XYZ file of C-alpha atoms in Angstrom:
562
model
C 57.608 75.881 -1.865
C 54.589 75.194 0.612
C 52.384 71.281 0.453
C 50.059 69.793 3.001
C 51.409 66.799 3.663
C 53.968 66.232 6.829
C 56.459 63.772 5.354
C 60.145 64.896 4.218
C 63.487 65.785 5.535
C 66.382 68.356 6.372
C 68.703 69.278 8.599
C 70.086 71.850 10.949
C 72.881 72.546 11.980
C 72.717 72.338 16.110
C 74.673 75.754 16.566
C 75.007 78.462 14.419
C 78.297 78.536 13.580
C 77.110 75.358 11.062
C 74.146 76.834 10.256
C 73.834 76.881 6.464
C 72.128 74.120 4.699
C 72.503 71.372 5.565
C 72.665 67.879 4.383
C 73.367 66.903 1.000
C 73.060 63.549 -0.222
C 73.481 61.674 -3.290
C 70.788 62.308 -6.239
C 69.950 59.382 -8.946
C 72.603 61.172 -11.106
C 74.961 60.281 -8.144
C 75.425 64.203 -7.598
C 75.585 65.975 -4.374
C 71.703 66.669 -3.517
C 71.016 70.007 -1.260
C 68.393 69.234 1.203
C 65.831 71.858 2.381
C 65.280 72.869 6.110
C 61.183 71.428 6.899
C 59.358 73.740 8.133
C 55.719 73.157 9.306
C 52.935 75.484 9.874
C 49.981 74.108 12.563
C 47.851 76.960 13.296
C 46.017 78.744 10.036
C 48.435 81.853 8.713
C 47.848 84.198 6.333
C 49.481 82.883 3.264
C 51.226 86.336 1.774
C 53.151 86.339 5.245
C 54.660 83.347 4.953
C 56.259 85.136 2.163
C 59.543 84.826 3.213
C 59.638 81.526 3.671
C 57.677 80.664 0.384
C 60.530 82.597 -1.117
C 63.444 80.829 -0.105
C 64.104 77.691 -1.630
C 66.129 76.548 1.110
C 63.004 75.750 2.980
C 59.987 73.490 2.006
C 56.640 74.996 4.268
C 54.332 72.403 5.334
C 51.206 73.393 6.300
C 48.916 70.932 8.703
C 46.176 72.210 11.093
C 44.586 70.478 13.494
C 46.989 68.080 14.478
C 46.927 66.808 17.624
C 47.968 63.586 20.363
C 50.545 60.907 18.490
C 49.760 62.385 14.929
C 51.106 65.837 15.877
C 54.874 64.229 17.267
C 54.719 62.824 14.215
C 54.090 65.015 11.925
C 57.254 67.477 14.354
C 59.626 64.249 14.321
C 61.273 65.659 10.531
C 61.054 68.936 11.239
C 62.965 71.469 12.253
C 61.206 74.405 12.766
C 57.147 74.734 13.630
C 55.006 77.926 13.784
C 52.376 78.653 16.227
C 49.666 80.607 16.938
C 47.237 80.244 20.107
C 45.457 77.276 19.093
C 48.229 74.358 19.167
C 49.742 73.745 22.737
C 53.385 72.774 22.278
C 53.981 70.954 25.341
C 56.749 68.954 27.702
C 55.252 65.229 26.403
C 55.049 66.489 22.767
C 58.649 68.195 23.160
C 60.221 65.133 24.853
C 58.864 62.718 21.601
C 60.823 65.236 19.701
C 64.554 65.132 18.365
C 65.551 67.224 15.490
C 63.320 70.003 16.228
C 65.211 73.541 16.919
C 62.736 76.551 16.244
C 59.242 76.906 17.655
C 57.890 79.781 15.834
C 54.543 81.818 18.315
C 53.263 84.368 15.627
C 51.925 86.842 18.263
C 53.444 88.217 21.424
C 52.360 85.665 24.375
C 54.459 82.024 24.484
C 51.680 80.851 27.727
C 50.644 77.872 24.946
C 54.515 76.392 24.188
C 55.985 74.885 27.230
C 59.160 76.935 27.499
C 60.965 76.155 29.886
C 60.791 72.548 27.992
C 61.918 73.398 25.163
C 65.271 75.408 26.693
C 65.947 72.635 28.135
C 65.950 70.422 24.455
C 67.999 73.389 23.066
C 64.992 74.676 21.305
C 64.450 78.083 20.637
C 61.200 79.416 20.727
C 60.874 83.034 18.822
C 57.646 85.413 19.291
C 56.584 88.650 16.959
C 55.654 90.578 19.716
C 55.389 93.792 17.362
C 52.851 92.679 14.586
C 50.069 92.857 16.367
C 50.259 96.171 18.385
C 48.641 98.729 16.297
C 45.232 96.145 16.209
C 45.148 95.037 20.015
C 45.533 99.228 20.866
C 42.822 99.784 18.960
C 40.784 97.321 20.123
C 41.247 98.928 23.181
C 39.878 101.955 22.362
C 36.946 99.794 20.863
C 36.143 98.278 23.662
C 36.677 100.666 25.993
C 33.968 103.367 23.831
C 32.014 100.623 23.730
C 31.750 99.972 27.430
C 31.570 103.677 28.960
C 29.471 104.551 26.357
C 27.071 101.899 26.510
C 27.181 100.856 22.713
C 26.227 96.669 23.059
C 23.594 98.113 25.518
C 21.641 100.980 23.184
C 22.513 98.284 19.980
C 19.649 95.629 21.900
C 17.653 98.322 23.037
C 16.755 99.770 19.267
C 16.688 96.464 17.971
C 14.125 95.892 20.525
C 12.275 98.634 19.114
C 12.901 100.993 22.152
C 14.339 104.489 22.523
C 16.247 104.940 25.282
C 17.867 108.560 25.788
C 19.567 107.468 29.278
C 21.673 105.352 28.314
C 24.541 108.231 27.771
C 27.589 106.626 29.688
C 30.582 109.177 30.295
C 33.596 110.672 28.148
C 36.495 109.563 28.436
C 38.402 113.268 28.358
C 40.025 114.126 31.991
C 39.669 110.517 33.053
C 42.514 108.562 34.078
C 44.378 105.911 32.052
C 46.111 103.256 34.036
C 48.314 100.516 32.462
C 49.254 97.765 34.005
C 52.603 96.581 31.689
C 54.043 99.712 28.809
C 55.427 97.410 26.530
C 54.986 98.034 22.512
C 50.720 97.773 22.959
C 50.667 99.456 26.343
C 52.794 102.550 24.986
C 50.779 102.868 21.946
C 47.569 102.529 23.750
C 49.500 105.213 25.819
C 49.548 107.595 22.914
C 46.221 107.072 22.008
C 44.806 107.990 25.591
C 46.545 111.266 25.162
C 45.318 111.824 21.745
C 41.968 111.705 23.856
C 42.542 114.143 26.719
C 43.569 111.677 29.431
C 46.257 111.326 32.112
C 48.206 108.545 32.012
C 49.553 107.066 34.912
C 51.800 103.517 34.252
C 52.955 100.373 36.306
C 56.002 98.989 34.164
C 59.579 97.986 36.396
C 61.193 97.911 32.949
C 59.942 101.741 31.721
C 63.283 103.790 32.427
C 62.259 107.205 34.103
C 63.386 109.106 30.777
C 61.127 106.777 28.667
C 57.929 107.481 30.593
C 58.317 110.993 30.964
C 58.469 111.032 26.717
C 55.401 109.357 26.944
C 53.971 111.341 29.016
C 53.434 108.458 31.208
C 53.678 109.040 35.052
C 55.309 105.561 36.800
C 53.455 104.345 39.666
C 53.588 101.232 41.952
C 50.956 98.621 40.614
C 48.281 99.597 44.578
C 48.033 103.507 42.723
C 47.865 103.018 39.610
C 44.972 100.594 40.756
C 43.515 103.010 42.852
C 44.311 106.062 40.806
C 43.000 105.088 37.930
C 39.371 105.604 36.345
C 40.490 103.009 33.436
C 42.510 100.002 34.120
C 43.597 98.343 30.965
C 46.303 95.413 31.195
C 49.077 94.718 28.869
C 51.668 91.892 30.909
C 52.744 88.275 29.181
C 51.007 85.220 31.037
C 53.884 84.183 33.608
C 53.959 81.774 36.561
C 54.929 85.462 37.921
C 51.554 87.504 36.933
C 48.940 84.359 37.131
C 46.133 85.615 38.800
C 47.798 89.517 39.097
C 44.473 91.190 39.808
C 43.593 89.138 42.229
C 40.458 89.167 44.847
C 42.488 91.357 46.493
C 44.325 93.460 44.250
C 40.628 94.073 42.618
C 39.153 95.552 45.902
C 42.192 97.921 45.462
C 40.200 99.562 42.285
C 38.726 102.807 42.209
C 35.055 102.595 42.730
C 33.116 103.241 39.012
C 36.353 102.198 37.643
C 36.254 99.822 34.391
C 38.372 97.028 33.148
C 39.982 96.205 30.418
C 41.801 92.813 29.641
C 43.159 92.252 25.839
C 46.403 91.028 26.920
C 46.187 87.273 28.751
C 42.533 86.176 30.712
C 44.697 84.133 33.185
C 46.140 87.776 34.720
C 42.512 88.566 36.216
C 40.566 86.360 38.643
C 37.466 85.987 37.070
C 34.779 84.719 39.981
C 36.401 87.951 41.867
C 35.917 90.186 38.925
C 31.959 88.704 38.694
C 31.782 89.467 42.254
C 33.018 93.372 41.632
C 30.769 93.362 38.532
C 27.610 92.573 40.721
C 28.346 94.480 43.624
C 28.706 97.696 42.492
C 32.466 98.210 43.053
C 33.451 98.437 39.338
C 31.217 99.929 36.964
C 32.124 97.657 34.035
C 34.735 95.544 32.178
C 35.802 95.058 29.194
C 37.521 91.475 28.347
C 38.663 89.967 25.111
C 40.789 86.977 27.110
C 39.531 84.412 28.838
C 40.752 82.166 31.940
C 39.570 78.886 29.734
C 38.602 79.476 26.111
C 36.600 79.661 24.289
C 34.384 81.001 27.073
C 31.702 78.376 28.560
C 28.282 79.529 26.948
C 26.777 79.873 30.424
C 29.483 81.106 31.815
C 28.211 83.826 34.567
C 29.943 86.996 32.517
C 27.797 86.677 30.047
C 24.892 87.275 31.168
C 25.860 90.783 32.766
C 25.203 93.835 31.145
C 28.190 96.010 32.057
C 29.537 93.270 30.529
C 31.307 93.676 27.058
C 33.085 90.445 25.323
C 34.581 89.588 22.261
C 36.399 86.097 21.065
C 40.465 87.264 20.740
C 40.220 89.021 18.312
C 43.142 91.567 19.552
C 45.521 90.173 16.579
C 42.319 89.661 13.908
C 42.579 92.356 11.835
C 43.819 91.625 8.338
C 46.601 93.741 8.805
C 47.966 91.820 12.217
C 47.073 88.584 10.377
C 49.810 89.558 7.528
C 51.899 91.133 10.220
C 52.251 89.000 12.811
C 53.380 85.910 9.961
C 55.586 88.508 7.795
C 57.767 88.876 11.321
C 57.723 85.673 12.663
C 58.158 83.928 8.952
C 61.116 85.859 8.676
C 62.244 85.220 12.795
C 62.001 81.973 12.010
C 63.786 82.214 8.590
C 67.010 83.602 9.821
C 67.085 81.717 13.651
C 67.595 78.454 11.142
C 69.664 79.513 8.483
C 71.683 82.230 9.767
C 71.220 81.268 13.498
C 70.094 84.628 14.568
C 68.411 84.265 17.557
C 67.156 87.869 18.272
C 63.501 86.879 18.354
C 64.193 84.095 20.860
C 62.867 84.554 24.035
C 64.675 81.598 25.396
C 68.371 82.474 24.257
C 71.212 85.338 24.436
C 69.637 88.347 22.424
C 71.557 88.638 19.021
C 71.130 88.737 15.260
C 71.328 90.097 12.058
C 74.640 92.230 11.448
C 75.612 91.971 14.830
C 75.637 88.476 14.963
C 77.509 88.111 12.038
C 80.216 90.862 13.431
C 80.326 88.693 15.828
C 80.376 85.048 14.910
C 83.746 84.951 14.996
C 84.407 85.675 18.617
C 81.824 82.803 19.772
C 83.459 79.725 17.752
C 86.891 80.790 19.531
C 84.803 81.272 22.540
C 83.388 78.048 22.021
C 86.406 76.022 21.419
C 88.933 77.589 24.302
C 85.691 76.131 26.288
C 86.204 72.398 25.078
C 90.151 73.920 25.587
C 89.779 74.913 29.261
C 86.986 71.560 29.437
C 90.236 69.089 29.020
C 92.329 70.844 30.474
C 90.342 71.545 34.256
C 90.981 68.741 36.848
C 87.943 67.488 38.704
C 84.103 68.568 38.626
C 84.208 71.928 37.251
C 82.193 74.419 39.911
C 82.533 77.912 38.481
C 83.475 79.780 35.106
C 84.200 83.257 34.280
C 84.438 84.214 31.699
C 85.764 87.871 30.532
C 85.730 89.476 27.233
C 87.333 92.707 26.103
C 86.090 94.038 22.696
C 83.835 96.056 20.729
C 80.492 94.243 20.554
C 78.548 96.007 23.736
C 76.126 93.341 23.491
C 78.565 90.269 22.771
C 79.660 89.559 26.453
C 76.164 87.192 26.766
C 75.987 85.271 23.261
C 80.063 84.860 24.408
C 79.384 83.540 27.348
C 76.824 80.678 25.971
C 79.217 79.659 23.561
C 82.330 79.333 25.599
C 79.100 76.979 27.679
C 78.712 74.903 24.985
C 82.376 73.960 24.144
C 83.012 73.658 28.472
C 79.742 71.213 28.613
C 79.871 69.423 25.079
C 82.161 66.978 26.092
C 80.418 66.385 29.472
C 76.418 66.000 27.975
C 77.534 65.347 24.136
C 77.911 67.671 21.587
C 74.128 67.234 20.268
C 72.750 68.118 23.696
C 73.797 71.830 23.882
C 73.588 74.327 21.933
C 73.300 78.674 22.622
C 69.380 77.958 23.854
C 69.950 75.826 26.709
C 74.268 76.157 27.753
C 72.750 78.037 30.510
C 70.312 75.936 32.049
C 72.654 73.266 32.244
C 74.860 74.639 34.098
C 72.341 75.613 36.533
C 71.219 72.150 36.708
C 74.221 71.092 37.510
C 75.263 73.385 40.202
C 78.373 75.799 38.344
C 78.406 79.079 38.680
C 78.650 81.261 35.505
C 80.177 84.168 35.707
C 80.928 87.057 32.815
C 82.816 90.080 32.706
C 83.333 92.996 30.447
C 87.425 93.966 30.588
C 88.381 97.658 29.280
C 90.498 97.511 25.582
C 93.042 95.058 25.930
C 96.719 96.187 25.113
C 97.247 93.770 22.160
C 94.112 92.517 20.814
C 91.145 94.438 19.318
C 88.505 91.396 20.471
C 89.573 88.872 23.361
C 88.668 86.970 25.524
C 89.615 84.654 28.920
C 87.791 81.389 30.166
C 88.749 80.625 33.818
C 87.256 76.808 35.231
C 87.732 76.582 38.344
C 87.403 72.688 39.939
C 89.813 72.020 41.962
C 92.457 74.462 40.751
C 92.170 77.690 38.498
C 92.852 77.013 34.692
C 92.752 79.925 32.157
C 93.443 80.405 28.667
C 92.503 83.116 26.222
C 92.115 83.738 22.731
C 92.459 86.824 20.592
C 90.999 87.637 16.573
C 93.891 89.042 14.827
C 92.706 91.031 12.541
C 88.697 90.610 11.846
C 88.401 87.001 11.636
C 91.674 84.922 12.198
C 91.449 83.414 15.695
C 94.145 82.516 18.037
C 94.857 81.227 21.523
C 96.936 83.348 23.052
C 97.384 81.989 26.157
C 96.822 78.879 28.555
C 97.895 78.676 31.996
C 100.361 81.417 32.563
C 102.512 80.677 29.340
C 102.202 82.856 26.322
C 100.989 80.690 23.151
C 100.351 80.893 20.060
C 98.388 78.844 18.139
C 95.286 78.694 15.617
C 92.246 76.903 16.820
C 91.197 73.814 14.281
C 92.008 70.556 14.962
C 93.383 68.082 17.114
C 95.313 69.960 19.713
C 97.522 68.519 22.320
C 99.056 70.078 25.549
C 101.850 69.352 26.802
C 104.022 70.045 30.357
C 107.272 69.404 30.228
C 110.876 70.310 31.732
C 112.736 72.672 29.968
C 115.311 70.790 29.022
C 116.903 69.392 25.427
C 115.612 67.336 23.297
C 112.123 66.995 24.419
C 110.804 68.533 21.458
C 112.824 66.067 19.544
C 111.507 62.720 20.839
C 108.221 64.053 20.908
C 107.947 65.485 17.016
C 109.925 61.747 16.873
C 107.340 59.504 18.667
C 104.612 61.254 16.661
C 105.799 60.851 13.171
C 105.932 57.083 14.748
C 102.646 56.813 14.863
C 101.685 58.846 10.838
C 100.745 61.816 13.202
C 101.960 64.872 11.463
C 102.456 68.243 13.813
C 100.953 71.087 11.862
C 101.881 73.595 14.061
C 104.122 73.267 17.397
C 104.839 75.924 20.083
C 106.950 76.215 23.192
C 106.779 78.685 26.594
C 108.213 78.578 29.092
C 108.268 81.252 31.985
C 111.446 80.892 33.227
C 114.920 79.266 31.907
C 115.002 75.718 33.350
C 111.886 75.452 34.714
C 108.203 73.862 33.489
C 107.169 74.571 29.553
C 104.564 74.280 28.308
C 103.912 72.650 24.051
C 100.869 73.588 22.312
C 100.960 71.200 19.694
C 98.731 71.079 16.555
C 98.244 68.061 14.399
C 96.852 66.577 11.991
C 94.828 63.480 13.323
C 94.008 61.609 16.788
C 96.648 59.735 19.270
C 94.814 56.811 20.741
C 95.439 56.187 24.213
C 98.167 53.655 24.003
C 100.217 56.676 22.067
C 99.023 59.768 23.918
C 100.126 57.171 27.321
C 103.449 56.540 25.595
C 104.144 60.444 25.163
C 103.724 60.582 28.377
C 105.994 58.314 29.602
C 108.746 60.477 27.805
C 110.963 61.333 29.180
C 111.245 65.142 31.065
C 107.215 65.036 30.152
C 105.236 66.096 32.834
C 101.643 66.070 31.425
C 99.543 65.677 28.302
C 96.271 66.073 27.450
C 94.900 65.942 23.750
C 91.086 67.460 22.952
C 89.514 68.279 19.595
C 88.481 71.599 19.232
C 86.035 71.717 15.724
C-alpha cells in the first residue's frame, strides 16, 4: 500500500534473529492484528520500481517529498526505513531525533548525502543501489566526451546563430588513451565501451586485481601515471574524506597538456577553481562535468561561461531505465533488510544476505548467545575478544564476529542499542581489540565457534551445531559440556565431591525453579567441577547468593541467553 501521509505504526526487529513482522496488537474484534513495516520514500522515484515493497503486504509505503527540519524528523519518527535519492539529506542532528529507524536506502551508488558514521553509531543500516545506473552513467560519459571532443555544443550554438563554421571539427577518440580513476562497475563499463572505440585504457584502482584488469584489457598504473599518460581522464570513485579534492591543483597540473577531464561521479572530487585555471590557461583542452561541489551550480559560476566546457545538471542516472532500475534495486534491498535481516547491500555492516544469511542464521544466533555467556563469565573490564570459526561458510567469519560482539556488549550497553551494524564500532569506541580467525575443519563438528574474552583473565566458551540447526554449548573454560543455549543458564563451579548436585537441586526446587538440563563436567576426580544448568525461570539476587553459599560451591553466575 502507498499513501502520502506520515502517520501509522509498525516495527522492525532490532537484529535479524527476530526479523519477522512484527508487533501484533489486538484488533477491534480482540484478535491479534499484525502490524506492517513502515517505509518512507522521501524523494521521487519510479512508481513501478517500488513494486517489491508495494506488492509485499508486510509493508506500508508512504511518499512524502520535500520535507525538512522538524517536519522531516517527525515523519521519520515512526518509520522502520526510509528511501532517498540525492535531494534529501540524512544528517546527524536528524538521526539524533529518531529511535525506531533501522534502514536508510539510497537509490543510487553514492551515500554522501547520508551521515553514515552517525547512522552506524545508532545501528542503522545504510543501503545503496550500486548497479542500477551503471549503463546510464557509462553512456553519459561517452555522450559528454563525444560532445566535448567533437565540439558539438559550440557547433550547435554557431548554427543557431546563423553561421556555417566548418572549423569546429574537433578530434577523434580512436587511438587515444583513456585514463580511469576508479574501475568499479561504472568504470569498467566505460572501459568496455572505450575498447569498442579503439582506445587504449589505463586505470588507477588499488582494489582492481591484475587478473580482472587483464580480462578487461585495462593497464593498471599509479594515479600520477594515469593523469600524466591519458588523453582523456574520467573519474569513477565515491566521495569520501579520502577522495575529497582528489584532483587538486597539483594533480591537475600532472595531466597531459591538451587532455580533457570527464566527471560524472561526484563534484567534490575536483578542485573547481584549479580546474577553471587549467581550462582558461590552456593546460587542459576541455572538461565535461555532470556534477559539482555545490548543486545546483550557481547561475554566476565561472564554469558556465567557458567555451571549452560541457555542463549537464547531474543527469548520470536520469534515464527512464536507470530510474526504474535503481528504484527496483533499492526497494528490494530495503525489503529484505527489514523483513529478513539481509544486509548484503549495506555499506556499513557485514555483507551477508539471501541464501547465505539463511544458511548462517543458526550460527549467528549461537555466536550471539556465546557472547552473552562469555561476557557474564569474564572477570573485569573486557580488553580483547577472539572469535574462531570452523565451518562451511567462507563468508561467515565477519558476520559471526559481529553477532558475538552483539552478545558480549548487549549486557553492557543495552540490547536496544547494539546490532550487527554498530557492533564493531562499539568495540572500537571501548578500546576492545577484536580478532577473527578461520580454523581448519573441526574433527567433531561441522559448524563450530569459539569465543575467548580477555579481561583480568581469559575465559573461552565454544558452541557447535549438531546437524544443521541444533545449537549446543560444548565448552566452558577447560570443561566439556553439552547443553542447549536457551533461556536462563546457571554456571556453577564446585568441588567434585558427593552431595553438591543434590543440594543445588533442592535449593532450586525450594525457590520454585525447575531444572531443564543439568550437565556436570570435571577434569580430574576430586578436583574442580563445572555445572551448566539450564533453568525455567530466573533466580533473584537472594536465591543466587544462597546458591553461592552452599557447601563446596566455589562460584555461581547466571545469564539469560535469549
